Short mmCIF file of C-alpha atoms in Angstrom, two decimals:
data_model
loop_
_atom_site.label_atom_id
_atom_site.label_comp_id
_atom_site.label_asym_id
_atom_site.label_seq_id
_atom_site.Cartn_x
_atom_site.Cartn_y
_atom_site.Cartn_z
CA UNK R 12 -20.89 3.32 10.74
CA UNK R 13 -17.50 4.77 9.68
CA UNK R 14 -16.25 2.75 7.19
CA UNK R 15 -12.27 2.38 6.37
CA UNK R 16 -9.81 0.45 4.29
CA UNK R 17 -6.42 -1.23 4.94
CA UNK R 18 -3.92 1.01 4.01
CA UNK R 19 -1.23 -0.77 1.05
CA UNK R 20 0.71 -3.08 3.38
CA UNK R 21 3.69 -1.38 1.82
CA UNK R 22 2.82 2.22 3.08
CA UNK R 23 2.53 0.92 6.76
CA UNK R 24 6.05 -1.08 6.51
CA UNK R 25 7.52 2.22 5.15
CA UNK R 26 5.94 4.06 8.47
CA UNK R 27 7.38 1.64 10.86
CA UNK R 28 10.59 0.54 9.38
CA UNK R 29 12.66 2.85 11.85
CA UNK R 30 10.92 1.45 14.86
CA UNK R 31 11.38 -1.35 16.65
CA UNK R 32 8.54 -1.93 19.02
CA UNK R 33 4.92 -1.07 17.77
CA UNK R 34 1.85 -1.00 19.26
CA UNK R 35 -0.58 -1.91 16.91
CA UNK R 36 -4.04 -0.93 18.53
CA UNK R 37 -7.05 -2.35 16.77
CA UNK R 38 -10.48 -0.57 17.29
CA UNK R 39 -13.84 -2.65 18.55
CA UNK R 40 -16.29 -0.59 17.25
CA UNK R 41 -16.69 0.96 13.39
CA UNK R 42 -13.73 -0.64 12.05
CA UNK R 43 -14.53 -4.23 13.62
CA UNK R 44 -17.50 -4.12 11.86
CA UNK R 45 -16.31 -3.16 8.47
CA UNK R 46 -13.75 -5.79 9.07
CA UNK R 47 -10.72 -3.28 8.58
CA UNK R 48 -9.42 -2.74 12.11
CA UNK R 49 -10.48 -5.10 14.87
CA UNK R 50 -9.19 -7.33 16.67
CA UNK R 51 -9.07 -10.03 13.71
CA UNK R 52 -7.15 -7.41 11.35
CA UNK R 53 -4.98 -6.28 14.21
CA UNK R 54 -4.21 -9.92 14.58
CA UNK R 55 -3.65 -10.71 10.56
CA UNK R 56 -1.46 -7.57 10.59
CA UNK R 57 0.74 -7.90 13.35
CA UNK R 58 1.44 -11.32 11.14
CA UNK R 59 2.09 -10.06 7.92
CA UNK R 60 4.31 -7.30 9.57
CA UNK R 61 6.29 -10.14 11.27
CA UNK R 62 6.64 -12.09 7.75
CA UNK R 63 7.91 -8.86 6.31
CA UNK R 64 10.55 -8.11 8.97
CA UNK R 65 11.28 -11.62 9.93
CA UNK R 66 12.55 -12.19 6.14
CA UNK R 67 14.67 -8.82 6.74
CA UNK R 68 16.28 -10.15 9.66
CA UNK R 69 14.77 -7.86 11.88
CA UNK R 70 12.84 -9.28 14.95
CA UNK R 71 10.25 -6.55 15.60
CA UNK R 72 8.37 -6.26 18.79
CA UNK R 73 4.45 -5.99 18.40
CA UNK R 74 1.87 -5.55 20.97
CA UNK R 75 -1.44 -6.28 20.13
CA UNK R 76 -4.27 -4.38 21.87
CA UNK R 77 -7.55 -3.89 20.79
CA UNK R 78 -9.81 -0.76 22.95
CA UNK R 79 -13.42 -1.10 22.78
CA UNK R 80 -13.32 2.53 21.12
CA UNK R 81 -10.88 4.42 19.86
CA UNK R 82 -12.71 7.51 19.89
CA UNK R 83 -12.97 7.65 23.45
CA UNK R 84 -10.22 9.19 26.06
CA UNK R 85 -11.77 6.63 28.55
CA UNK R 86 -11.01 3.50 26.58
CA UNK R 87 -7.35 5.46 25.16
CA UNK R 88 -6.33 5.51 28.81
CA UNK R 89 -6.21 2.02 28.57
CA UNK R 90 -3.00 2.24 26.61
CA UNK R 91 -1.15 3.88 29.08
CA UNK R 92 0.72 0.77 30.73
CA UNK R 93 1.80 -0.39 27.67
CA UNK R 94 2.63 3.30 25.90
CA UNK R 95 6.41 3.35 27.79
CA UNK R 96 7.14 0.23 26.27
CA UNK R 97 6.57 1.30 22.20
CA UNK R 98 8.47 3.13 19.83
CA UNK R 99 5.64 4.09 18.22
CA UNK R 100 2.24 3.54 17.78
CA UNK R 101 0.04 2.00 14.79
CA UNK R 102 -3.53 2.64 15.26
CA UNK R 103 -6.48 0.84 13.11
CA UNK R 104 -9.31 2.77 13.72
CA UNK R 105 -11.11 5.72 12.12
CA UNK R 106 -9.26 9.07 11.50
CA UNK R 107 -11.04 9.84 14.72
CA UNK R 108 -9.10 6.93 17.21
CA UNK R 109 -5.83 7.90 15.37
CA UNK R 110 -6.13 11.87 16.75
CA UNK R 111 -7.38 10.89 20.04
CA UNK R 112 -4.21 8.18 20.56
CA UNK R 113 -1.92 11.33 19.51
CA UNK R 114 -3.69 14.26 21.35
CA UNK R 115 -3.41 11.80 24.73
CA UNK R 116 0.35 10.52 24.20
CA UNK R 117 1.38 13.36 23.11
CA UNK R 118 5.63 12.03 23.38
CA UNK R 119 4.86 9.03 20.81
CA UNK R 120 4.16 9.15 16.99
CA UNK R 121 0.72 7.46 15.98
CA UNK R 122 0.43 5.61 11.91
CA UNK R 123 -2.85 5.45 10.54
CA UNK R 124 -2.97 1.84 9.32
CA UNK R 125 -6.32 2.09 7.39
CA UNK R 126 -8.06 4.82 4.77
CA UNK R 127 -11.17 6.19 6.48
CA UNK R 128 -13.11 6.44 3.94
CA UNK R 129 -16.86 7.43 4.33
CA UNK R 130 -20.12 6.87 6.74
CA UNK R 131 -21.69 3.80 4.93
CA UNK R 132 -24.40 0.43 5.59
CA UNK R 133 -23.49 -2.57 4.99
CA UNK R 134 -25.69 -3.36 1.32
CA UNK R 135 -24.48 -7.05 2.06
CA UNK R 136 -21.67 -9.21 3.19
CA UNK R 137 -18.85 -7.48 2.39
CA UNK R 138 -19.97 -4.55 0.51
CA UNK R 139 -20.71 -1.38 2.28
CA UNK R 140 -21.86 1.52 1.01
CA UNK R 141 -21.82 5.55 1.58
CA UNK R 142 -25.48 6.65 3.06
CA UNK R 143 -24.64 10.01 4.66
CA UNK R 144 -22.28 12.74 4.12
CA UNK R 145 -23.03 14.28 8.25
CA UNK R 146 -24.61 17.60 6.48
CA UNK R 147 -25.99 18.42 9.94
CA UNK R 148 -29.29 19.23 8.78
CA UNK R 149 -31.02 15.65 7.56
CA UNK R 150 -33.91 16.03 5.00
CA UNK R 151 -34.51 12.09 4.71
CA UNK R 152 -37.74 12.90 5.86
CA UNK R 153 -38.63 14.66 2.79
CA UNK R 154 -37.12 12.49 0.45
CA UNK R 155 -38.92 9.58 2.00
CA UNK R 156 -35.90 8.02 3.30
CA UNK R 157 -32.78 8.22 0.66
CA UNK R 158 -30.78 11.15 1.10
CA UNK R 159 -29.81 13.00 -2.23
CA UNK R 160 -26.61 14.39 -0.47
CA UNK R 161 -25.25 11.34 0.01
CA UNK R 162 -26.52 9.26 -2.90
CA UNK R 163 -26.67 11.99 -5.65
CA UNK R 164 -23.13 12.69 -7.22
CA UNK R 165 -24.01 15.95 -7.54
CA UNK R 166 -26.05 16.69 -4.67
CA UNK R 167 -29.11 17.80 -6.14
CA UNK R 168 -31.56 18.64 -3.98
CA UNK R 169 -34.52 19.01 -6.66
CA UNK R 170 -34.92 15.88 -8.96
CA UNK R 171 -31.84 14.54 -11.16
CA UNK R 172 -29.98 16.08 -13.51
CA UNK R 173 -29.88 15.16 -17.27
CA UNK R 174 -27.34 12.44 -16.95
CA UNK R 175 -29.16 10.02 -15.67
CA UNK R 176 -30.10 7.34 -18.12
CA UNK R 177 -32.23 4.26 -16.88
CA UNK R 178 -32.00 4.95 -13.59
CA UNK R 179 -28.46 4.85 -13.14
CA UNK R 180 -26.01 7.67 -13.10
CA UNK R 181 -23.65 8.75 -15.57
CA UNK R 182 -20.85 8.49 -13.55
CA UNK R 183 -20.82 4.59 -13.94
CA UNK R 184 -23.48 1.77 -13.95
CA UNK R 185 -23.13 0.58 -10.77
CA UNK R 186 -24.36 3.69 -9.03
CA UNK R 187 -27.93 4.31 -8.73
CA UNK R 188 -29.48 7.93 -9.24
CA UNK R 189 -30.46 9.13 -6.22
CA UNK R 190 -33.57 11.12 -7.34
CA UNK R 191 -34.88 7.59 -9.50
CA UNK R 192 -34.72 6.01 -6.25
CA UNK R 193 -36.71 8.74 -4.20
CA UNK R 194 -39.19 8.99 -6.73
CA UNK R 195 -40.06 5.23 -6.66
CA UNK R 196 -39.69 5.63 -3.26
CA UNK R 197 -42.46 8.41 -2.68
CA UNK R 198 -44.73 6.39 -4.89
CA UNK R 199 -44.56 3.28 -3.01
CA UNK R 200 -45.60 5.51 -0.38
CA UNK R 201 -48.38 7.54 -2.07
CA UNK R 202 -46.54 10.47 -1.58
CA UNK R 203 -45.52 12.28 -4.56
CA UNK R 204 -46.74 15.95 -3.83
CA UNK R 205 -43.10 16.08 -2.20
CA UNK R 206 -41.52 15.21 -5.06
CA UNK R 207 -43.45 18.49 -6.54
CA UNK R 208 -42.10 20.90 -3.16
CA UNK R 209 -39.03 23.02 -4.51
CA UNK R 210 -36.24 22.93 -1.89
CA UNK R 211 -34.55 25.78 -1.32
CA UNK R 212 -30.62 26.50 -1.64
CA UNK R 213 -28.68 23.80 1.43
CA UNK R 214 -27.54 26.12 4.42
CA UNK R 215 -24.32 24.20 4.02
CA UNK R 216 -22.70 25.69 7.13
CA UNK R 217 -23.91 22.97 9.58
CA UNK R 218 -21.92 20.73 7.11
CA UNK R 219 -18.37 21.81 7.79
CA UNK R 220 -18.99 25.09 5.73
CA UNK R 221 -18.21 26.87 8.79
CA UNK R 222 -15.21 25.30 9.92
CA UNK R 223 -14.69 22.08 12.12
CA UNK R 224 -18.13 21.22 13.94
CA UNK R 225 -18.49 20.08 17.53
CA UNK R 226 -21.33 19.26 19.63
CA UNK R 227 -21.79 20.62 23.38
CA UNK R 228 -23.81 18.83 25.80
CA UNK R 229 -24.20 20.72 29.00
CA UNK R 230 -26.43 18.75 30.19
CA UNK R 231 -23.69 15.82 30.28
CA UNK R 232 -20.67 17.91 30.28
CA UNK R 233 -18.97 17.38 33.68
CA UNK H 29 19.77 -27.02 -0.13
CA UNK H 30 20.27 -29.80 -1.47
CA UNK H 31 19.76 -31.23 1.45
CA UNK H 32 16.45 -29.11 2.01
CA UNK H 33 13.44 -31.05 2.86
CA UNK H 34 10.33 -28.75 2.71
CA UNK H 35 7.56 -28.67 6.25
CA UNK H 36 4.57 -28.18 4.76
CA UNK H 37 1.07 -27.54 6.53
CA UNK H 38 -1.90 -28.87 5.33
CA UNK H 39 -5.00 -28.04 6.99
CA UNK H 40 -7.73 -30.88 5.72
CA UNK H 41 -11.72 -31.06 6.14
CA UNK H 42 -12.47 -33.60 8.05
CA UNK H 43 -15.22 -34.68 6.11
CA UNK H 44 -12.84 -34.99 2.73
CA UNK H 45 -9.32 -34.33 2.96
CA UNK H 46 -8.71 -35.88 6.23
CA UNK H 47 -10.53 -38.97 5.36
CA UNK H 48 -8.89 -38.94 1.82
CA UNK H 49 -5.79 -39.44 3.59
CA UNK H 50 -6.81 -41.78 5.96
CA UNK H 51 -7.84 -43.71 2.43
CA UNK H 52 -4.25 -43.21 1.04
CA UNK H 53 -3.09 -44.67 4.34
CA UNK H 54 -5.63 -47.90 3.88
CA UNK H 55 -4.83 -48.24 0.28
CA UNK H 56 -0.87 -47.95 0.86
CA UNK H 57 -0.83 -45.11 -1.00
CA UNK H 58 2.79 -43.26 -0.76
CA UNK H 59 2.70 -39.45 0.15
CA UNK H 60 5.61 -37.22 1.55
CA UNK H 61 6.14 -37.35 5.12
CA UNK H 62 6.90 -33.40 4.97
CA UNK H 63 2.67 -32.75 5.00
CA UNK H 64 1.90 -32.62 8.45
CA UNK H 65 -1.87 -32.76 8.81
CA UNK H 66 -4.04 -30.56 10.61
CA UNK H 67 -8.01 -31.78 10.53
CA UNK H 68 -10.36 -29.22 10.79
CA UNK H 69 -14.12 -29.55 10.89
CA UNK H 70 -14.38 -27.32 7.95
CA UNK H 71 -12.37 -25.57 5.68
CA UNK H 72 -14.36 -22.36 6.39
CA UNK H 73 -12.92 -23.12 10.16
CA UNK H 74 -9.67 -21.82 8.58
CA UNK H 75 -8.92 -18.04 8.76
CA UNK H 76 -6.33 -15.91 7.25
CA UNK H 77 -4.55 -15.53 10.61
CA UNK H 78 -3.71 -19.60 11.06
CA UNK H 79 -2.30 -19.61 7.35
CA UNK H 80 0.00 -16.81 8.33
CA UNK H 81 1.26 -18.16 11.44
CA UNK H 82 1.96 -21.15 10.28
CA UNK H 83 4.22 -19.13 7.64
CA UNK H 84 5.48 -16.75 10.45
CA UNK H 85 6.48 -20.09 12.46
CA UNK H 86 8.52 -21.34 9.91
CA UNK H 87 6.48 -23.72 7.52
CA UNK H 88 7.72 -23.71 3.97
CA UNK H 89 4.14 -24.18 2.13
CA UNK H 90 0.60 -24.18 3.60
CA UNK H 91 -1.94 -26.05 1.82
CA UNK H 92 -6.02 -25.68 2.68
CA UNK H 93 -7.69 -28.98 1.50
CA UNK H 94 -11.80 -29.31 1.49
CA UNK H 95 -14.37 -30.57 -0.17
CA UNK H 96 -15.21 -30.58 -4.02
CA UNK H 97 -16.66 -27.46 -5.02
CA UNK H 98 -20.33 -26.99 -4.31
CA UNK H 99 -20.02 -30.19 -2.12
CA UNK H 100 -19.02 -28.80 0.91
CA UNK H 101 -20.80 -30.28 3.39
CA UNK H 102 -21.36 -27.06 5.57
CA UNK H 103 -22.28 -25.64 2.34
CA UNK H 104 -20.13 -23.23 1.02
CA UNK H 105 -17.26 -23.63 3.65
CA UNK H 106 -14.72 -24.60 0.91
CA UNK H 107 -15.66 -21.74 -0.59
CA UNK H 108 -15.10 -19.11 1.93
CA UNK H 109 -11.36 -20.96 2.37
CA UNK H 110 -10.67 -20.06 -0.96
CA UNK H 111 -11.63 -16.50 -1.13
CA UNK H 112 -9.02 -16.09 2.44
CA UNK H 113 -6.49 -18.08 0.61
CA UNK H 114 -6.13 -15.57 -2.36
CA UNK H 115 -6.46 -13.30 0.49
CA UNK H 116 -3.79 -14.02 1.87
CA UNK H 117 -1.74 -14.67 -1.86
CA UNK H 118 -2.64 -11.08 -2.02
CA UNK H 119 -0.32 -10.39 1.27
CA UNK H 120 2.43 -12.44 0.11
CA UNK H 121 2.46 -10.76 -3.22
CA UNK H 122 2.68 -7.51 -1.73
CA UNK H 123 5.66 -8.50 0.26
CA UNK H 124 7.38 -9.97 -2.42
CA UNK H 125 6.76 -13.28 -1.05
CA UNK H 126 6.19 -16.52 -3.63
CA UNK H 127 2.20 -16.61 -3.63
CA UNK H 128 2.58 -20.63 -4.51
CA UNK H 129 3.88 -20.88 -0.93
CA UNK H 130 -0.01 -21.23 0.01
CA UNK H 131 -2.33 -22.73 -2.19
CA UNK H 132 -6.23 -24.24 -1.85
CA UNK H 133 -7.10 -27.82 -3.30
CA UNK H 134 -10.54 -29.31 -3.38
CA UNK H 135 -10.96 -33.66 -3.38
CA UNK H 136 -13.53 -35.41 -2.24
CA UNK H 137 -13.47 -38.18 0.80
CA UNK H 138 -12.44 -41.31 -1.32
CA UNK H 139 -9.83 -39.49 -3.53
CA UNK H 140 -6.86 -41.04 -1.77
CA UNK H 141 -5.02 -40.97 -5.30
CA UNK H 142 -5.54 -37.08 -5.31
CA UNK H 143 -4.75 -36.24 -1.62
CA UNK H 144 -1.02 -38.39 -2.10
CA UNK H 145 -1.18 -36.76 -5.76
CA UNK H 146 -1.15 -33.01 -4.67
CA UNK H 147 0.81 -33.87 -1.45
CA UNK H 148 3.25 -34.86 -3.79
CA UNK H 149 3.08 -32.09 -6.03
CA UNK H 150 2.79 -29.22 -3.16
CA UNK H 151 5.66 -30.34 -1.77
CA UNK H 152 7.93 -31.01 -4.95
CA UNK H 153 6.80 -27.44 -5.57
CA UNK H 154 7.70 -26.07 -2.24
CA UNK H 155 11.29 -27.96 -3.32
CA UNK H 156 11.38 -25.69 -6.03
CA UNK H 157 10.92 -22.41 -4.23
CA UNK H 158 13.47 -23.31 -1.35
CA UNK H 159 13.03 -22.86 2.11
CA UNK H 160 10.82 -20.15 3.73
CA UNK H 161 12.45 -16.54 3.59
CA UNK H 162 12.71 -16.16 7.24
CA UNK H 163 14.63 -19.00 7.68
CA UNK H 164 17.13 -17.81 5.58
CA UNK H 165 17.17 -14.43 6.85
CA UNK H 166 17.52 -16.69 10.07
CA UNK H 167 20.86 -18.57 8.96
CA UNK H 168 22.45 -14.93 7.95
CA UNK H 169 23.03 -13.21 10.86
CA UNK H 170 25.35 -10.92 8.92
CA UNK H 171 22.41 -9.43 6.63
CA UNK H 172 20.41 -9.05 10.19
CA UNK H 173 23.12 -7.31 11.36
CA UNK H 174 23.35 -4.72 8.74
CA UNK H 175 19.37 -3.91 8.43
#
């Protein structure tokens, strides 16, 4: 999933402070599930917003909606009864729900309310973590299932580099190294003649190298 | 102010809180009229969102009262209370709001002592701090009128 943050409560008060009705549109997909921008956190926001203004003296007007997905022109024309009706528009989804909102209602301005902030899994309750980087051109089925893009700081595609020291990486202790993990990984599995296959330099253009990337279905394209 | 008496929202287990001040009510045990109960089956029944509205509609303090720690008896319900309460501290802070305003306590069903205890003390403390800012933003229509 797309994982995101709140942004600082006081970043999102500066964004609205000229405005006096908001609709604050919560996302029910990615966001719900990272717990940073469904209908929950759309709710607890819309509060904390009204504490804030309320103790200014200023009674603002929120409407809470929350669209399956955000991402989706068929579930943003959903806003359209209530778009007349706000000043502007506070969105809690992904980077991606925030730029469909403002390429459909094109007359109002859109806030991002969270920091998108990488594809991740959830590791546990309340701890996700980044798994893929979307390099268009997946080679987990070489590295028997952890993807050194992602996972490796540096994005070594052929075994770890000298900093890593008992398995972890040198950029802290809390991060694994990638290439420890694949290796124990392709043992477990009996299959450690790929750990001996050199990889050759990452065609890097499928991963944004070569400019904003889109997908065309024909096939389902109306 | 002087005259100010604080409204204060407690929200109690009802397997410890709740009961502990149905005991303080057996036992004659004094405690401020100003905590106005709500029972919940659990303290992990109470989310972020009720502790703010309660705020946003005007309550001074907002108290979450469960079971002794590790004693909860849906586990760790008391638990996951406390974590939203600093939660929501955290939101308070950030708006400049006094994080004492909300607070978590932990007794155990026959503490009737401690429930009238930190009823007491919650709302002597809520005293302290005055009434809740949007109230007084409320009473000074002249400050609303500028912003």
């Amino acid at each position: 999933m797309i994982t995101a943050e709140q942004k600082p409560v006081t970043e999102i008060i500066n964004y609205i402070s000229p405005y006096r009705r908001i609709l604050l549109v919560g996302c029910n997909e990615c966001v719900t599930v990272c717990a940073a921008g469904g209908k929950k956190e759309v709710g607890i926001l819309a509060s904390v917003l009204h504490l804030h203004f309320l103790k200014q003296g200023k009674n603002l007007e929120i409407d809470e909606i929350t669209l399956e997905r955000q991402c989706d022109p068929e579930y943003v024309e959903e806003l359209a009864p209530h778009i007349d009706r706000a000043d502007a528009i506070l969105s809690m989804a992904c980077g991606c729900g925030v730029q469909t909102i403002a390429s459909r209602y094109k007359e109002k301005i859109v806030f991002p309310a969270v920091n998108t902030k990488f594809m991740g899994a959830s590791e546990s309750q309340g701890i996700w973590a980044e798994r893929c980087q979307g390099c268009g051109d997946c080679m987990l089925g070489i590295t028997g299932g952890i993807c050194p893009v992602a996972r490796c700081s540096k994005h070594l595609l052929n075994g770890p580099c000298g900093g890593t020291s008992n398995g972890q990486c040198e950029i802290g202790p809390e991060t694994d190294c990638a290439w420890r993990l694949i290796w124990e990984r392709l043992k477990e599995l009996g299959m450690e003649d790929r750990y001996e296959e050199i990889m050759e330099a990452k065609d890097w253009r499928p991963s944004g190298g070569a400019g904003p990337r889109k997908i065309i279905r024909e096939d389902l394209s109306l | 102010m002087n005259n100010f008496e604080p409204e204060i929202v407690a929200f109690c287990c009802h397997y410890c809180a709740y009961t502990a001040a149905d005991m303080a009510g057996s036992k004659r045990i004094f405690y401020p009229p100003n905590v106005k109960i709500i029972r919940v089956p659990c303290t992990g029944k109470v989310d972020a969102i009720h502790i703010l509205k309660a705020l946003e509609k005007g309550a001074d303090g907002v108290y979450v009262a469960g079971c002794l720690e590790g004693d909860c008896h849906f586990k760790n319900g008391n638990t996951r209370a406390k974590h939203r309460v600093t939660y929501v501290q955290k939101y308070l802070n950030d708006l400049g709001w006094e994080t004492q305003r909300v607070a978590m306590m932990n007794m155990s069903a026959g503490m009737g002592e401690r429930f009238a205890g930190t009823a007491r003390e919650f709302t002597e403390q809520i005293r302290q701090l005055g009434p809740n800012p949007i109230k007084i933003a409320a009473r000074n229509p002249k400050e609303q009128a500028a912003i």
